[in-house]
């Protein structure tokens, strides 16, 4: 059959190419409504000439979530349109973080969300029962959920009503605050504000360092001589880190990690709530010495009171600077333990899912926004002023049992006086409890302890005389990490403690790598059995430790191994 060529439609190749190059008038998929766009713009403002900054995505999600008590689909679509991002890209970021609740447009957001901590210290204090009582008692417009850790282990059981902390919570007190709609962060009257800090000599050292009256090399030598190490868990020597980043090309940045999500850890919060400017002076000194032109402070979202304080004091500092300041931006986490890992924190600061990066390259070379980055824990910077003013020798001389320096221990569990204890590095658990915590709680005898939070392993009472410091606990299958000490008594179970922290790891795994994602969940299932399948658990521990991308999966097996080594009688092993 012959085709009538006069009816054929032909499109030239150049015409197709031109059509493909033509910018779209709108994004694909669901379109933003005018109502949703207006509601988003009321919180984010109109886009600047260059468009909204991509790295502010999580901040904008917080604004919407705070205002509407959830993230509605129409707002996600509108925010994507405003930022010229795909809806999928915004949705995958929002759905990654636990503190964002995504709802359909015809659903209703809770009037108040009550979070009840179920981490180990709070569980020991009865938070499981409190959670159940609250869920039975609250009305339908109040959401009561369990939270993996609120960073208030010394105040167990800890609860948050909206953004207000409830220490040592009871059913009656939580109900009262919900009834009275008390959901805003509490004041911190004990905090040392800028004026008082300056009157006490604050920022004089930062001025001298910034003005080259105190040279950078002498600061580096003090750090190196003191033996100060990163106090967020990894323990990398601070002086060496500063030198490495300082040697990188210009355009260097700093990222400060205050996302202390390790169950049992709360030292950064305590120090920040009392003396924020000691930390900020350490930030300025580090930025001057290393040559960082901008600083990003990443604060965990559970610390609402601390965020209000830090926002106020940063504004006061910027209004009356003691020296030239780098650009300082405060960023808010969104409930993801994995963002305590430095590269995941950097991804989150950039407005992405907090997924750890593969290394190399290391972030000292290619970090935040692809630039050399000095990443530090809060407490490390909190020590800087004191170390330089008093000298390395004074600091190093205060250790015990052959160790050097001082450590801040977060102590919780079965002790009379839990809290942050400034004690000599190398102190033993027995000494720490007796000398700094008033001994064991009434009616409790020491049975076991976690020397480094959830990931640091579990040791029996017979090993309570091992020095607590970097490199002293590894022979026993543990490590000190951020010095989060949780004390268990004879009324507790090491296997239950291990199961609690493994469930935490399973909940907090970012899911990027199979050994961690599958391993933690499978381990928690096996550990819930009356008799442990030791061979399978050991295999899982080996795979997780060897093949996981970051420290979460690599350290998660520690509680398994410790129970099998030291508490085998609890899991049916001879």
XYZ file of N, CA and C in Angstrom, residues 124-372:
747
model
N 15.147 3.237 82.789
C 15.423 2.828 84.165
C 14.565 3.601 85.158
N 14.205 4.835 84.799
C 13.413 5.698 85.688
C 11.915 5.564 85.461
N 11.488 4.610 84.637
C 10.071 4.339 84.482
C 9.376 5.027 83.334
N 10.118 5.427 82.298
C 9.489 6.157 81.193
C 8.520 5.293 80.394
N 8.744 3.981 80.349
C 7.840 3.099 79.595
C 6.434 3.135 80.197
N 6.368 3.084 81.500
C 5.073 3.157 82.182
C 4.438 4.532 81.995
N 5.265 5.579 82.079
C 4.757 6.940 81.903
C 4.184 7.128 80.500
N 4.872 6.609 79.494
C 4.391 6.700 78.119
C 3.017 6.049 77.984
N 2.876 4.859 78.550
C 1.600 4.137 78.465
C 0.489 4.915 79.159
N 0.762 5.467 80.337
C -0.244 6.238 81.075
C -0.675 7.476 80.289
N 0.293 8.166 79.696
C -0.022 9.379 78.935
C -0.853 9.057 77.704
N -0.528 7.968 77.029
C -1.283 7.590 75.842
C -2.741 7.266 76.185
N -2.968 6.709 77.372
C -4.324 6.411 77.808
C -5.061 7.672 78.261
N -4.330 8.616 78.809
C -4.943 9.768 79.463
C -5.248 10.921 78.510
N -4.401 11.122 77.494
C -4.522 12.318 76.650
C -5.693 12.223 75.673
N -6.219 13.393 75.327
C -7.314 13.470 74.366
C -6.790 13.258 72.951
N -7.709 13.137 72.013
C -7.336 12.775 70.640
C -6.507 13.842 69.948
N -6.629 15.105 70.383
C -5.892 16.167 69.696
C -4.464 16.323 70.214
N -4.055 15.453 71.130
C -2.687 15.465 71.649
C -2.005 14.162 71.237
N -0.871 14.288 70.561
C -0.102 13.119 70.130
C 0.975 12.806 71.159
N 0.985 11.587 71.663
C 1.995 11.145 72.629
C 2.851 10.083 71.948
N 4.127 10.377 71.794
C 5.026 9.470 71.077
C 6.286 9.222 71.903
N 6.902 8.096 71.650
C 8.196 7.824 72.282
C 9.299 8.516 71.488
N 10.309 8.981 72.191
C 11.448 9.657 71.561
C 12.703 8.877 71.905
N 13.621 8.709 70.956
C 14.808 7.882 71.198
C 15.750 8.444 72.246
N 15.876 9.759 72.373
C 16.685 10.372 73.423
C 16.439 11.877 73.383
N 16.269 12.476 74.548
C 16.050 13.918 74.632
C 17.260 14.653 75.187
N 18.337 13.936 75.504
C 19.546 14.585 76.006
C 19.379 15.153 77.403
N 18.507 14.530 78.208
C 18.274 14.979 79.582
C 18.324 13.780 80.523
N 19.334 12.964 80.356
C 19.423 11.699 81.088
C 19.537 11.902 82.592
N 20.088 13.037 83.016
C 20.210 13.314 84.452
C 18.884 13.747 85.050
N 17.875 14.009 84.187
C 16.558 14.444 84.627
C 15.512 13.374 84.345
N 15.944 12.131 84.252
C 15.045 11.040 83.877
C 13.929 10.855 84.918
N 12.711 10.521 84.405
C 12.324 10.408 82.997
C 12.054 11.786 82.394
N 12.546 12.000 81.192
C 12.439 13.295 80.529
C 11.314 13.274 79.495
N 10.608 14.404 79.424
C 9.491 14.560 78.487
C 9.589 15.948 77.882
N 9.081 16.088 76.658
C 8.913 17.411 76.040
C 7.451 17.597 75.669
N 6.879 18.704 76.127
C 5.525 19.093 75.734
C 5.671 20.205 74.701
N 5.432 19.879 73.448
C 5.750 20.832 72.387
C 7.245 21.079 72.379
N 7.651 22.300 72.685
C 9.074 22.622 72.753
C 9.521 22.920 74.188
N 8.732 22.521 75.148
C 9.073 22.781 76.546
C 9.512 21.501 77.245
N 10.679 21.559 77.886
C 11.224 20.401 78.587
C 10.515 20.190 79.921
N 10.275 18.929 80.245
C 9.695 18.564 81.535
C 10.663 17.604 82.219
N 11.522 18.088 83.117
C 12.469 17.203 83.800
C 11.784 16.382 84.883
N 12.285 15.157 85.085
C 11.749 14.254 86.105
C 10.214 14.228 86.036
N 9.762 13.933 84.864
C 8.341 14.078 84.546
C 7.464 13.087 85.312
N 6.279 13.567 85.668
C 5.226 12.731 86.226
C 3.987 12.905 85.370
N 3.059 11.981 85.512
C 1.811 12.064 84.751
C 1.094 13.377 85.049
N 1.027 13.733 86.321
C 0.297 14.937 86.721
C 0.928 16.196 86.138
N 2.261 16.268 86.152
C 2.935 17.468 85.662
C 2.789 17.610 84.149
N 2.901 16.515 83.424
C 2.744 16.590 81.964
C 1.318 16.979 81.609
N 0.338 16.387 82.289
C -1.058 16.723 82.032
C -1.320 18.198 82.313
N -0.748 18.711 83.398
C -0.939 20.121 83.736
C -0.419 21.027 82.630
N 0.773 20.726 82.122
C 1.349 21.588 81.078
C 0.568 21.492 79.770
N 0.088 20.320 79.453
C -0.734 20.173 78.248
C -2.033 20.951 78.408
N -2.659 20.819 79.575
C -3.920 21.522 79.837
C -3.737 23.032 79.752
N -2.616 23.516 80.279
C -2.332 24.955 80.279
C -1.667 25.426 78.989
N -1.498 24.490 78.046
C -0.885 24.818 76.752
C 0.513 25.421 76.921
N 1.273 24.877 77.842
C 2.652 25.323 78.075
C 3.578 24.552 77.136
N 3.843 25.132 75.985
C 4.595 24.420 74.947
C 5.839 25.155 74.478
N 6.073 26.367 74.994
C 7.218 27.149 74.524
C 8.442 26.884 75.395
N 9.651 27.082 74.851
C 10.867 26.818 75.624
C 10.931 27.649 76.906
N 11.497 27.062 77.943
C 11.635 27.745 79.230
C 12.806 28.720 79.206
N 12.751 29.711 80.076
C 13.871 30.634 80.228
C 15.031 29.934 80.936
N 16.232 30.473 80.740
C 17.434 29.952 81.392
C 18.071 31.085 82.201
N 17.518 31.398 83.366
C 18.006 32.548 84.137
C 19.433 32.393 84.645
N 19.923 31.157 84.735
C 21.278 30.940 85.241
C 22.360 31.191 84.199
N 21.967 31.390 82.932
C 22.949 31.554 81.852
C 23.732 32.855 82.006
N 25.026 32.785 81.741
C 25.888 33.968 81.775
C 25.755 34.700 80.446
N 25.188 35.896 80.484
C 24.937 36.655 79.262
C 26.182 37.462 78.868
N 26.101 38.086 77.694
C 27.268 38.751 77.115
C 27.861 39.814 78.042
N 27.039 40.688 78.573
C 27.553 41.780 79.394
C 28.323 41.252 80.602
N 27.769 40.248 81.280
C 28.438 39.677 82.451
C 29.710 38.943 82.047
N 29.671 38.271 80.913
C 30.855 37.537 80.453
C 31.998 38.500 80.140
N 31.702 39.609 79.475
C 32.732 40.593 79.140
C 33.296 41.232 80.410
N 32.427 41.529 81.374
C 32.891 42.116 82.631
C 33.856 41.187 83.366
N 33.686 39.895 83.185
C 34.553 38.905 83.831
C 35.813 38.611 83.018
N 36.083 39.415 81.994
C 37.288 39.235 81.187
C 37.085 38.464 79.907
N 35.857 38.169 79.591
C 35.579 37.405 78.386
C 35.911 38.141 77.106
N 36.332 37.392 76.096
C 36.669 37.843 74.746
C 37.977 38.634 74.664
N 38.672 38.834 75.768
C 39.976 39.496 75.693
C 40.990 38.625 74.954
N 40.946 37.325 75.232
C 41.854 36.412 74.540
C 41.524 36.363 73.043
N 40.247 36.307 72.702
C 39.851 36.295 71.286
C 40.332 37.560 70.583
N 40.263 38.689 71.274
C 40.750 39.943 70.695
C 42.246 39.873 70.419
N 42.995 39.321 71.366
C 44.456 39.243 71.191
C 44.822 38.287 70.064
N 44.119 37.193 69.958
C 44.404 36.232 68.882
C 44.024 36.842 67.532
N 42.855 37.477 67.462
C 42.426 38.085 66.202
C 43.340 39.228 65.790
N 43.904 39.946 66.783
C 44.799 41.060 66.489
C 46.249 40.670 66.381
N 46.525 39.345 66.386
C 47.886 38.804 66.246
C 48.790 39.152 67.434
N 48.216 39.638 68.542
C 49.018 39.843 69.750
C 49.373 38.502 70.379
N 48.519 37.518 70.150
C 48.767 36.151 70.604
C 48.876 35.314 69.338
N 50.080 34.903 68.978
C 50.258 34.311 67.647
C 49.662 32.913 67.555
N 49.297 32.557 66.344
C 48.614 31.296 66.087
C 49.467 30.090 66.462
N 50.760 30.171 66.217
C 51.627 29.025 66.496
C 51.647 28.686 67.976
N 51.640 29.694 68.830
C 51.652 29.414 70.265
C 50.341 28.765 70.706
N 49.231 29.148 70.085
C 47.957 28.516 70.388
C 47.994 27.042 69.989
N 48.510 26.769 68.811
C 48.605 25.384 68.345
C 49.494 24.550 69.260
N 50.578 25.131 69.717
C 51.481 24.400 70.603
C 50.820 24.068 71.932
N 49.994 24.994 72.452
C 49.273 24.718 73.700
C 48.315 23.544 73.506
N 47.590 23.550 72.405
C 46.655 22.460 72.142
C 47.383 21.126 72.047
N 48.487 21.119 71.361
C 49.235 19.874 71.184
C 49.861 19.401 72.489
N 50.401 20.326 73.276
C 51.045 19.949 74.537
C 50.042 19.468 75.578
N 48.851 20.034 75.542
C 47.833 19.655 76.527
C 47.261 18.268 76.256
N 47.374 17.811 75.027
C 46.782 16.526 74.670
C 45.287 16.601 74.453
N 44.743 17.822 74.263
C 43.305 17.961 74.045
C 42.885 17.207 72.787
N 41.840 16.418 72.947
C 41.324 15.641 71.824
C 39.858 15.960 71.603
N 39.363 15.588 70.427
C 37.952 15.803 70.143
C 37.089 15.103 71.166
N 36.126 15.804 71.746
C 35.350 15.273 72.856
C 33.929 14.912 72.453
N 33.728 14.700 71.163
C 32.429 14.247 70.695
C 32.354 12.738 70.570
N 33.495 12.063 70.676
C 33.499 10.610 70.600
C 34.692 10.028 69.877
N 35.142 10.668 68.778
C 36.230 10.104 67.981
C 37.593 10.308 68.628
N 37.784 11.421 69.331
C 39.020 11.642 70.070
C 40.216 12.015 69.229
N 40.019 12.635 68.063
C 41.156 13.037 67.227
C 41.850 14.234 67.884
N 43.197 14.257 67.933
C 43.923 15.365 68.567
C 43.541 16.714 67.961
N 43.132 17.655 68.821
C 42.617 18.942 68.343
C 43.689 19.752 67.630
N 44.892 19.827 68.207
C 45.953 20.621 67.597
C 46.311 20.131 66.209
N 46.373 18.824 66.043
C 46.713 18.264 64.731
C 45.612 18.593 63.710
N 44.345 18.526 64.153
C 43.232 18.840 63.247
C 43.322 20.295 62.779
N 43.611 21.208 63.715
C 43.720 22.624 63.345
C 44.832 22.826 62.316
N 45.964 22.159 62.508
C 47.082 22.310 61.569
C 46.714 21.784 60.185
N 46.032 20.651 60.144
C 45.656 20.058 58.859
C 44.764 21.001 58.074
N 43.705 21.512 58.725
C 42.770 22.390 58.020
C 43.439 23.721 57.681
N 44.283 24.211 58.575
C 44.985 25.479 58.340
C 45.888 25.422 57.109
N 46.361 24.223 56.797
C 47.263 24.066 55.654
C 46.518 23.992 54.323
N 45.187 23.926 54.366
C 44.389 23.806 53.152
C 44.222 25.174 52.487
N 43.806 25.202 51.222
C 43.624 26.484 50.513
C 42.606 27.380 51.209
N 42.665 28.661 50.924
C 41.755 29.641 51.519
C 40.314 29.320 51.169
N 39.397 29.941 51.935
C 37.976 29.628 51.792
C 37.543 28.570 52.786
N 38.308 28.424 53.876
C 38.029 27.393 54.867
C 36.781 27.743 55.689
N 36.079 26.700 56.137
C 34.859 26.855 56.921
C 34.976 26.050 58.210
N 34.064 26.319 59.154
C 34.007 25.536 60.384
C 32.582 25.039 60.584
N 32.456 23.791 61.026
C 31.153 23.217 61.368
C 31.237 22.710 62.802
N 30.364 23.215 63.661
C 30.389 22.859 65.081
C 29.246 21.905 65.381
N 29.577 20.783 65.982
C 28.617 19.714 66.219
C 28.089 19.778 67.654
N 26.828 20.228 67.807
C 26.173 20.153 69.116
C 24.954 19.241 68.987
N 25.106 18.206 68.193
C 24.028 17.242 68.005
C 24.335 16.002 68.847
N 24.508 16.204 70.159
C 24.923 15.102 71.027
C 23.749 14.151 71.252
N 23.529 13.282 70.295
C 22.396 12.379 70.352
C 22.696 11.043 71.000
N 23.947 10.802 71.411
C 24.305 9.523 72.037
C 23.552 9.366 73.358
N 22.703 8.355 73.502
C 21.985 8.168 74.766
C 22.956 8.110 75.947
N 22.662 8.908 76.947
C 23.547 9.028 78.104
C 24.348 10.313 78.107
N 24.344 11.062 76.980
C 25.178 12.262 76.846
C 24.339 13.521 76.980
N 24.804 14.447 77.823
C 24.095 15.721 77.984
C 25.029 16.839 78.423
N 26.343 16.609 78.389
C 27.319 17.590 78.876
C 27.314 18.876 78.059
N 27.171 18.776 76.759
C 27.177 19.978 75.918
C 25.996 20.885 76.262
N 24.824 20.265 76.465
C 23.648 21.062 76.818
C 23.856 21.806 78.126
N 24.369 21.123 79.132
C 24.577 21.745 80.445
C 25.525 22.937 80.329
N 26.641 22.754 79.627
C 27.624 23.832 79.486
C 27.066 24.988 78.671
N 26.343 24.684 77.612
C 25.776 25.729 76.754
C 24.745 26.553 77.507
N 23.920 25.886 78.298
C 22.872 26.594 79.026
C 23.422 27.465 80.151
N 24.662 27.189 80.574
C 25.247 27.974 81.663
C 26.157 29.089 81.160
N 26.951 28.803 80.142
C 27.996 29.756 79.741
C 28.195 29.709 78.230
N 27.252 30.230 77.449
C 27.355 30.122 75.986
C 28.545 30.870 75.408
N 28.985 31.953 76.049
C 30.048 32.771 75.462
C 31.431 32.149 75.628
N 31.613 31.283 76.619
C 32.892 30.567 76.697
C 33.064 29.699 75.461
N 31.979 29.086 75.043
C 31.997 28.308 73.804
C 32.223 29.210 72.593
N 31.478 30.326 72.517
C 31.600 31.211 71.364
C 32.985 31.840 71.277
N 33.614 32.096 72.416
C 34.984 32.614 72.358
C 35.931 31.549 71.801
N 35.715 30.307 72.173
C 36.497 29.226 71.576
C 36.304 29.140 70.084
N 35.074 29.367 69.620
C 34.780 29.381 68.181
C 35.578 30.480 67.490
N 35.579 31.684 68.067
C 36.288 32.809 67.445
C 37.787 32.571 67.411
N 38.340 31.983 68.470
C 39.776 31.706 68.502
C 40.126 30.673 67.432
N 39.333 29.619 67.344
C 39.589 28.584 66.333
C 39.477 29.160 64.933
N 38.463 29.990 64.688
C 38.290 30.586 63.362
C 39.461 31.486 63.008
N 39.978 32.234 63.991
C 41.120 33.114 63.737
C 42.380 32.319 63.421
N 42.663 31.297 64.227
C 43.891 30.517 64.057
C 43.866 29.727 62.758
N 42.752 29.084 62.473
C 42.658 28.211 61.298
C 42.355 29.010 60.034
N 41.752 30.187 60.189
C 41.414 31.010 59.028
C 40.099 30.616 58.405
N 39.070 30.465 59.241
C 37.748 30.078 58.746
C 36.906 31.331 58.529
N 36.371 31.490 57.353
C 35.622 32.707 57.050
C 34.159 32.622 57.455
N 33.664 31.409 57.724
C 32.277 31.250 58.158
C 32.183 30.052 59.098
N 31.236 30.131 60.029
C 31.033 29.084 61.029
C 29.563 28.677 61.006
N 29.316 27.371 60.944
C 27.957 26.833 60.993
C 27.830 26.008 62.275
N 26.917 26.424 63.151
C 26.706 25.734 64.425
C 25.467 24.857 64.288
N 25.649 23.562 64.439
C 24.563 22.597 64.239
C 24.094 22.105 65.614
N 22.902 22.529 66.008
C 22.369 22.238 67.347
C 21.218 21.249 67.251
N 21.244 20.242 68.103
C 20.187 19.227 68.043
C 18.842 19.856 68.371
N 17.807 19.357 67.728
C 16.500 19.999 67.777
C 15.836 19.854 69.138
N 16.224 18.861 69.919
C 15.622 18.685 71.237
C 15.998 19.804 72.208
N 17.053 20.551 71.900
C 17.532 21.586 72.810
C 16.902 22.945 72.497
N 15.587 23.037 72.677
C 14.877 24.264 72.320
C 15.295 25.433 73.205
N 15.428 25.200 74.508
C 15.831 26.283 75.408
C 17.216 26.796 75.046
N 18.123 25.883 74.767
C 19.481 26.278 74.392
C 19.496 27.031 73.070
N 18.608 26.652 72.143
C 18.569 27.343 70.850
C 18.103 28.783 71.010
N 17.103 29.002 71.866
C 16.631 30.367 72.115
C 17.754 31.197 72.725
N 18.433 30.630 73.711
C 19.544 31.339 74.362
C 20.649 31.665 73.366
N 21.059 30.676 72.585
C 22.165 30.880 71.654
C 21.789 31.894 70.574
N 20.543 31.882 70.128
C 20.085 32.871 69.140
C 20.183 34.286 69.714
N 19.758 34.437 70.946
C 19.810 35.751 71.593
C 21.252 36.224 71.784
N 22.123 35.333 72.245
C 23.494 35.743 72.561
C 24.336 35.938 71.300
N 24.041 35.214 70.239
C 24.710 35.475 68.964
C 24.328 36.861 68.443
N 23.059 37.216 68.572
C 22.615 38.539 68.134
C 23.298 39.627 68.948
N 23.419 39.416 70.262
C 24.096 40.392 71.116
C 25.567 40.521 70.747
N 26.214 39.399 70.455
C 27.626 39.406 70.076
C 27.827 40.119 68.745
N 26.964 39.862 67.788
C 27.087 40.484 66.467
C 26.774 41.978 66.515
N 25.943 42.381 67.474
C 25.635 43.805 67.628
C 26.772 44.568 68.298
N 27.577 43.860 69.074
C 28.679 44.507 69.797
C 29.910 43.598 69.742
N 30.489 43.404 68.548
C 31.572 42.423 68.383
C 32.870 42.870 69.063
N 33.551 41.950 69.752
C 34.827 42.293 70.383
C 35.972 42.348 69.384
N 35.775 41.747 68.226
C 36.783 41.710 67.161
C 36.044 41.390 65.868
N 36.783 41.329 64.765
C 36.150 40.964 63.496
C 35.586 39.543 63.605
N 34.323 39.393 63.281
C 33.666 38.096 63.408
C 33.562 37.404 62.058
N 33.724 36.083 62.048
C 33.357 35.352 60.830
C 31.835 35.353 60.714
N 31.323 34.993 59.556
C 29.879 34.825 59.442
C 29.482 33.601 60.263
N 28.506 33.756 61.137
C 28.082 32.654 62.003
C 26.615 32.355 61.742
N 26.299 31.106 61.406
C 24.920 30.686 61.171
C 24.579 29.540 62.113
N 23.457 29.673 62.792
C 22.962 28.620 63.677
C 21.977 27.758 62.905
N 22.253 26.488 62.833
C 21.391 25.550 62.119
C 20.755 24.568 63.104
N 19.559 24.173 62.786
C 18.743 23.354 63.678
C 18.626 21.938 63.139
N 19.028 20.962 63.947
C 18.816 19.582 63.561
C 17.326 19.277 63.522
N 16.989 18.045 63.191
C 15.566 17.708 63.079
C 15.271 16.310 63.596
N 16.098 15.844 64.545
C 15.832 14.542 65.135
C 16.425 13.398 64.343
N 17.755 13.393 64.222
C 18.446 12.299 63.526
C 19.802 12.090 64.195
N 19.926 11.014 64.954
C 21.172 10.697 65.670
C 22.358 10.613 64.715
N 22.109 10.137 63.511
C 23.195 9.945 62.557
C 23.901 11.254 62.233
N 23.222 12.380 62.421
C 23.834 13.674 62.099
C 24.897 14.072 63.123
N 25.092 13.284 64.157
C 26.248 13.479 65.016
C 27.539 13.039 64.334
N 27.429 12.231 63.296
C 28.590 11.863 62.482
C 28.910 13.060 61.594
N 30.178 13.459 61.555
C 30.535 14.762 61.003
C 30.142 14.950 59.535
N 30.283 13.940 58.717
C 29.926 14.135 57.307
C 28.415 14.140 57.120
N 27.677 13.387 57.951
C 26.219 13.449 57.900
C 25.734 14.810 58.374
N 26.400 15.369 59.379
C 26.077 16.722 59.835
C 26.262 17.727 58.700
N 27.330 17.581 57.958
C 27.595 18.496 56.848
C 26.521 18.373 55.772
N 26.113 17.154 55.464
C 25.025 16.969 54.503
C 23.757 17.666 54.993
N 23.487 17.559 56.290
C 22.289 18.181 56.845
C 22.389 19.703 56.810
N 23.550 20.246 57.122
C 23.736 21.702 57.038
C 23.494 22.184 55.614
N 23.842 21.368 54.636
C 23.634 21.730 53.234
C 22.174 21.565 52.802
N 21.314 21.167 53.742
C 19.888 21.054 53.440
C 19.492 19.726 52.840
N 20.263 18.686 53.091
C 20.010 17.375 52.504
C 19.676 16.357 53.592
N 19.436 15.129 53.173
C 19.310 14.040 54.143
C 20.656 13.867 54.850
N 20.614 13.543 56.129
C 21.857 13.395 56.885
C 22.469 12.025 56.696
N 23.017 11.785 55.537
C 23.611 10.483 55.202
C 25.131 10.623 55.183
N 25.862 9.773 55.908
C 27.327 9.879 55.930
C 27.946 9.747 54.547
N 29.040 10.460 54.350
C 29.781 10.396 53.093
C 30.828 9.295 53.153
N 31.121 8.763 51.989
C 32.246 7.839 51.878
C 33.546 8.632 51.929
N 34.577 8.065 52.537
C 35.861 8.743 52.621
C 36.958 7.827 52.096
N 38.056 8.371 51.479
C 38.296 9.788 51.218
C 37.393 10.319 50.080
N 37.378 11.677 49.876
C 38.163 12.691 50.575
C 37.616 12.965 51.971
N 38.500 13.421 52.858
C 38.108 13.777 54.210
C 37.621 15.215 54.234
N 36.782 15.516 55.226
C 36.151 16.827 55.213
C 37.141 17.948 55.498
N 38.297 17.628 56.075
C 39.318 18.665 56.238
C 39.759 19.205 54.883
N 39.592 18.402 53.830
C 39.964 18.817 52.477
C 38.747 19.195 51.645
N 37.719 18.362 51.682
C 36.494 18.597 50.911
C 35.317 18.380 51.857
N 34.887 19.458 52.473
C 33.844 19.350 53.469
C 32.597 20.107 53.099
N 32.204 21.036 53.936
C 30.989 21.814 53.743
C 31.061 22.620 52.448
N 30.058 22.425 51.590
C 29.991 23.092 50.281
C 31.256 22.846 49.447
N 31.895 21.686 49.681
C 33.080 21.309 48.919
C 34.343 22.031 49.340
N 34.319 22.690 50.481
C 35.484 23.469 50.917
C 36.134 22.853 52.145
N 37.425 23.137 52.386
C 38.092 22.594 53.580
C 37.337 23.016 54.837
